[in-house]
Short mmCIF file of C-alpha atoms in Angstrom, two decimals:
data_model
loop_
_atom_site.label_atom_id
_atom_site.label_comp_id
_atom_site.label_asym_id
_atom_site.label_seq_id
_atom_site.Cartn_x
_atom_site.Cartn_y
_atom_site.Cartn_z
CA MET A 23 -74.35 -77.61 3.63
CA THR A 24 -70.55 -77.65 3.70
CA LYS A 25 -69.01 -74.19 3.64
CA LYS A 26 -67.08 -73.44 0.46
CA LEU A 27 -63.35 -73.42 1.06
CA GLU A 28 -61.97 -69.92 0.46
CA HIS A 29 -58.35 -68.92 -0.10
CA GLU A 30 -58.56 -66.95 3.13
CA ASP A 31 -59.47 -70.08 5.10
CA VAL A 32 -56.27 -71.79 3.99
CA VAL A 33 -54.18 -68.68 4.66
CA SER A 34 -55.71 -68.49 8.14
CA ALA A 35 -54.71 -72.10 8.76
CA PHE A 36 -51.09 -71.51 7.80
CA ASN A 37 -51.08 -68.26 9.76
CA HIS A 38 -52.12 -70.27 12.84
CA LEU A 39 -49.91 -73.32 12.25
CA GLY A 40 -46.89 -71.55 10.80
CA TYR A 41 -45.83 -70.98 7.22
CA SER A 42 -43.64 -74.07 7.20
CA ALA A 43 -46.49 -76.38 8.21
CA SER A 44 -47.29 -79.14 5.74
CA PHE A 45 -50.34 -79.12 3.51
CA GLY A 46 -51.41 -82.23 5.35
CA ALA A 47 -51.35 -80.40 8.69
CA ALA A 48 -53.28 -77.47 7.20
CA ALA A 49 -55.85 -79.86 5.75
CA ALA A 50 -56.30 -81.57 9.12
CA TYR A 51 -56.76 -78.17 10.78
CA LEU A 52 -59.43 -77.31 8.21
CA GLY A 53 -61.09 -80.72 8.43
CA ILE A 54 -60.61 -81.60 4.76
CA LYS A 55 -58.62 -84.15 2.78
CA PRO A 56 -55.02 -83.15 1.96
CA SER A 57 -55.70 -83.86 -1.72
CA VAL A 58 -58.08 -80.87 -1.78
CA LEU A 59 -55.20 -78.52 -1.02
CA TYR A 60 -52.62 -80.33 -3.11
CA ASN A 61 -54.90 -80.22 -6.16
CA ARG A 62 -55.72 -76.55 -5.71
CA TYR A 63 -52.37 -74.97 -4.81
CA PRO A 64 -48.99 -75.92 -6.29
CA SER A 65 -47.22 -74.27 -3.35
CA ARG A 66 -47.68 -71.93 -0.40
CA GLU A 67 -46.44 -69.12 -2.63
CA ALA A 68 -49.22 -69.89 -5.12
CA LEU A 69 -51.72 -69.91 -2.25
CA GLY A 70 -50.59 -66.44 -1.17
CA GLU A 71 -50.87 -65.13 -4.71
CA ALA A 72 -54.38 -66.55 -5.17
CA TRP A 73 -55.51 -65.13 -1.83
CA LEU A 74 -54.11 -61.65 -2.38
CA THR A 75 -55.41 -61.47 -5.95
CA ALA A 76 -58.90 -62.18 -4.64
CA GLN A 77 -58.54 -59.22 -2.25
CA ILE A 78 -57.84 -56.62 -4.98
CA PRO A 79 -60.65 -54.05 -4.59
CA ASN A 80 -62.84 -52.69 -7.34
CA ALA A 81 -61.63 -49.35 -8.65
CA PRO A 82 -63.73 -46.54 -7.10
CA GLY A 83 -65.19 -44.20 -9.66
CA ASN A 84 -65.49 -41.12 -7.47
CA ARG A 85 -61.99 -40.78 -5.99
CA THR A 86 -59.04 -38.65 -6.95
CA LEU A 87 -55.98 -40.37 -8.36
CA GLU A 88 -54.22 -39.85 -5.05
CA GLY A 89 -57.21 -41.16 -3.10
CA ALA A 90 -57.69 -44.21 -5.29
CA PHE A 91 -54.00 -45.10 -5.15
CA ALA A 92 -54.06 -44.86 -1.35
CA TYR A 93 -57.31 -46.87 -1.22
CA PHE A 94 -55.81 -49.69 -3.30
CA THR A 95 -52.57 -49.86 -1.36
CA MET A 96 -54.16 -49.64 2.08
CA GLN A 97 -56.66 -52.37 1.18
CA VAL A 98 -53.81 -54.68 0.19
CA LEU A 99 -51.74 -53.79 3.25
CA GLY A 100 -54.76 -54.24 5.53
CA ASN A 101 -55.26 -57.78 4.26
CA LEU A 102 -51.58 -58.59 4.66
CA GLU A 103 -51.62 -57.21 8.20
CA MET A 104 -54.66 -59.34 9.08
CA TYR A 105 -52.54 -62.48 8.57
CA ARG A 106 -49.21 -60.91 9.36
CA ASP A 107 -47.20 -64.06 10.13
CA PHE A 108 -48.26 -65.78 6.91
CA SER A 109 -47.88 -62.61 4.84
CA ARG A 110 -44.37 -61.78 5.98
CA SER A 111 -43.22 -65.37 5.50
CA TRP A 112 -44.85 -65.40 2.05
CA LEU A 113 -43.09 -62.20 1.00
CA ALA A 114 -39.79 -63.48 2.37
CA ALA A 115 -40.24 -66.70 0.38
CA LEU A 116 -40.87 -64.71 -2.78
CA SER A 117 -37.71 -62.72 -2.19
CA ALA A 118 -35.73 -65.91 -1.68
CA THR A 119 -36.99 -67.80 -4.73
CA GLY A 120 -37.47 -64.91 -7.14
CA THR A 121 -40.74 -64.05 -8.81
CA SER A 122 -39.49 -65.49 -12.12
CA HIS A 123 -40.11 -68.93 -10.62
CA LEU A 124 -43.75 -68.08 -9.89
CA PRO A 125 -45.60 -67.44 -13.14
CA GLU A 126 -48.87 -67.46 -11.22
CA LEU A 127 -47.90 -64.04 -9.83
CA LEU A 128 -48.94 -62.72 -13.21
CA GLU A 129 -52.52 -63.02 -11.98
CA LEU A 130 -51.81 -60.68 -9.07
CA HIS A 131 -50.01 -58.26 -11.37
CA ASP A 132 -52.80 -58.37 -13.98
CA ALA A 133 -55.51 -57.80 -11.37
CA SER A 134 -53.61 -54.85 -9.91
CA THR A 135 -52.91 -53.33 -13.33
CA HIS A 136 -56.58 -53.72 -14.26
CA TYR A 137 -57.54 -51.69 -11.19
CA PHE A 138 -55.25 -48.86 -12.23
CA LEU A 139 -56.36 -48.98 -15.87
CA ILE A 140 -59.98 -48.47 -14.81
CA LEU A 141 -58.87 -45.64 -12.53
CA LEU A 142 -56.81 -43.93 -15.24
CA ASP A 143 -59.54 -44.25 -17.85
CA ALA A 144 -62.03 -42.66 -15.44
CA ASN A 145 -59.65 -39.69 -15.03
CA GLN A 146 -58.47 -39.49 -18.63
CA SER A 147 -59.89 -35.99 -19.18
CA ILE A 148 -57.68 -34.49 -16.47
CA ILE A 149 -54.51 -36.57 -17.01
CA SER A 150 -51.67 -34.44 -18.32
CA LEU A 151 -48.96 -35.85 -20.59
CA PRO A 152 -46.21 -34.27 -22.69
CA PRO A 153 -47.69 -33.11 -26.01
CA GLU A 154 -45.97 -35.75 -28.15
CA PHE A 155 -47.60 -38.61 -26.23
CA ARG A 156 -51.13 -39.89 -26.61
CA TYR A 157 -52.89 -41.27 -23.56
CA GLU A 158 -53.94 -44.40 -25.47
CA ASP A 159 -50.31 -45.20 -26.25
CA VAL A 160 -48.99 -45.03 -22.67
CA ARG A 161 -51.96 -45.92 -20.44
CA THR A 162 -50.73 -49.48 -19.90
CA GLU A 163 -47.22 -48.29 -19.03
CA ILE A 164 -48.60 -45.79 -16.51
CA ALA A 165 -50.83 -48.44 -14.91
CA ASP A 166 -47.89 -50.82 -14.71
CA THR A 167 -45.81 -48.12 -13.03
CA LEU A 168 -48.53 -47.51 -10.43
CA CYS A 169 -48.70 -51.25 -9.83
CA SER A 170 -44.91 -51.37 -9.33
CA VAL A 171 -45.05 -48.51 -6.83
CA ALA A 172 -47.78 -50.29 -4.86
CA LEU A 173 -45.75 -53.51 -4.79
CA PHE A 174 -42.71 -51.56 -3.57
CA LEU A 175 -44.85 -50.31 -0.68
CA VAL A 176 -45.88 -53.89 0.08
CA ALA A 177 -42.19 -54.79 0.30
CA MET A 178 -41.68 -51.81 2.63
CA TRP A 179 -44.49 -53.09 4.87
CA GLU A 180 -42.76 -56.49 5.17
CA THR A 181 -39.76 -54.89 6.90
CA ASP A 182 -41.66 -52.13 8.74
CA ARG A 183 -41.59 -52.60 12.51
CA SER A 184 -43.03 -49.19 13.40
CA VAL A 185 -46.26 -49.02 15.42
CA ARG A 186 -49.18 -49.96 13.15
CA TYR A 187 -46.77 -49.79 10.20
CA ALA A 188 -46.90 -45.98 10.38
CA ARG A 189 -43.75 -45.56 8.28
CA THR A 190 -45.34 -47.44 5.38
CA ILE A 191 -48.58 -45.48 5.71
CA ARG A 192 -46.66 -42.20 5.46
CA ALA A 193 -44.96 -43.51 2.33
CA VAL A 194 -48.34 -44.47 0.81
CA CYS A 195 -49.59 -40.91 1.36
CA ALA A 196 -46.38 -39.39 -0.03
CA PHE A 197 -46.42 -41.53 -3.16
CA GLY A 198 -50.11 -40.81 -3.71
CA TYR A 199 -49.53 -37.05 -3.63
CA LEU A 200 -46.47 -37.40 -5.86
CA ILE A 201 -48.30 -39.47 -8.48
CA ASP A 202 -51.28 -37.11 -8.40
CA GLY A 203 -49.02 -34.09 -8.83
CA LEU A 204 -47.15 -35.69 -11.72
CA LEU A 205 -50.16 -36.76 -13.75
CA ILE A 206 -53.13 -34.47 -12.99
CA ARG A 207 -53.42 -31.09 -14.71
CA ARG A 208 -53.88 -28.04 -12.50
CA PRO A 209 -54.49 -24.38 -13.37
CA ALA A 210 -51.79 -23.39 -10.89
CA PHE A 211 -49.27 -25.44 -12.90
CA GLY A 212 -50.17 -23.91 -16.26
CA ASP A 213 -53.06 -26.33 -16.80
CA ALA A 214 -50.62 -29.24 -16.75
CA GLY A 215 -49.22 -31.84 -14.39
CA LEU A 216 -45.69 -31.76 -13.09
CA LEU A 217 -44.68 -34.62 -15.40
CA VAL A 218 -45.06 -32.25 -18.37
CA HIS A 219 -42.71 -29.72 -16.79
CA LEU A 220 -40.20 -32.37 -15.69
CA HIS A 221 -40.27 -33.84 -19.17
CA GLU A 222 -39.41 -30.42 -20.60
CA LEU A 223 -36.61 -29.91 -18.10
CA LEU A 224 -35.14 -33.35 -18.79
CA ARG A 225 -34.50 -32.20 -22.34
CA GLN A 226 -31.68 -30.16 -20.85
CA PRO A 227 -28.31 -31.83 -20.23
CA HIS A 228 -28.69 -33.71 -16.94
CA ASP A 229 -25.40 -32.50 -15.52
CA ARG A 230 -26.41 -28.88 -16.13
CA PHE A 231 -29.90 -28.98 -14.68
CA LEU A 232 -31.12 -32.17 -13.03
CA LYS A 233 -28.06 -32.91 -10.90
CA PRO A 234 -27.80 -29.33 -9.52
CA LEU A 235 -31.55 -29.40 -8.82
CA LEU A 236 -31.30 -32.60 -6.78
CA ASN A 237 -28.22 -31.29 -4.98
CA LEU A 238 -30.19 -28.20 -4.07
CA PHE A 239 -32.87 -30.21 -2.24
CA MET A 240 -30.89 -33.05 -0.73
CA LYS A 241 -27.58 -34.83 -0.71
CA PRO A 242 -26.97 -36.78 -3.93
CA ASP A 243 -26.80 -40.17 -2.20
CA ARG A 244 -30.16 -39.56 -0.52
CA ALA A 245 -31.66 -38.52 -3.83
CA THR A 246 -30.48 -41.76 -5.39
CA ARG A 247 -32.05 -43.85 -2.63
CA LEU A 248 -35.28 -41.90 -2.88
CA VAL A 249 -35.89 -42.53 -6.56
CA ASP A 250 -34.27 -45.92 -6.99
CA PRO A 251 -36.98 -48.18 -5.46
CA VAL A 252 -39.53 -47.19 -8.10
CA SER A 253 -37.05 -45.89 -10.66
CA LEU A 254 -38.92 -42.60 -10.85
CA LEU A 255 -36.31 -40.82 -12.92
CA GLU A 256 -36.02 -43.80 -15.24
CA MET A 257 -39.77 -43.70 -15.70
CA LEU A 258 -39.56 -40.07 -16.73
CA ARG A 259 -36.76 -40.83 -19.15
CA ASP A 260 -38.83 -43.67 -20.59
CA PHE A 261 -41.56 -41.16 -21.40
CA ARG A 262 -38.96 -39.24 -23.33
CA SER A 263 -37.71 -42.27 -25.26
CA LEU A 264 -41.05 -43.92 -26.07
CA PRO A 265 -41.83 -43.41 -29.77
CA ALA A 266 -44.87 -41.25 -30.31
CA ARG A 267 -47.39 -42.44 -32.85
CA ARG A 268 -47.98 -40.15 -35.74
CA HIS A 269 -51.36 -39.98 -37.43
#
């Protein structure tokens, strides 16, 4: 019986031959007709998206928010690292063409967001939000934010030349703890998450509170670089501006 052709098989071929190899060359390497590849994948970018989407893990039901975020991100990074040459070329190609030209990336985004929605729903009882917001109204936005953070870490991996991408791994851990601290209620924080307290503080004029606070911890330009990749402060402001449903 002929083995079913998996996305990973094709990725492995391009990883061996080089990202710029033709579909015909990849088909010859795999021992199949070129039409099989041409009919299945519109482009190498579409191949990468299909492969990575298939690698999205199932959401674990017994992990903390921090642990499940780290699990998701490390699974994705581990798969990218396995076919490093292909993966880095694929990410570089996406950066060059722009994701707006690749509507099939919606599948990767949807699969990732679905993972985080399952995770959030499983932890709903301990998720802490400002009192004027209902979980049901913002769950999709939170999942999308977690997905965006994970994709930022993937982009960090693409340029990370540290041993065993240690710099990216440290960032995964840091973001996981930050997200957990923002969203999960704790008795030590007044039975709330830090997002609730930040939301309250952001009601104050930014130049009177937020700017001095950031200056206290780090130089302003470093603070800007820290939050800009995932627009953390903008996310917090969005929570403030989202209309709350009244019942």
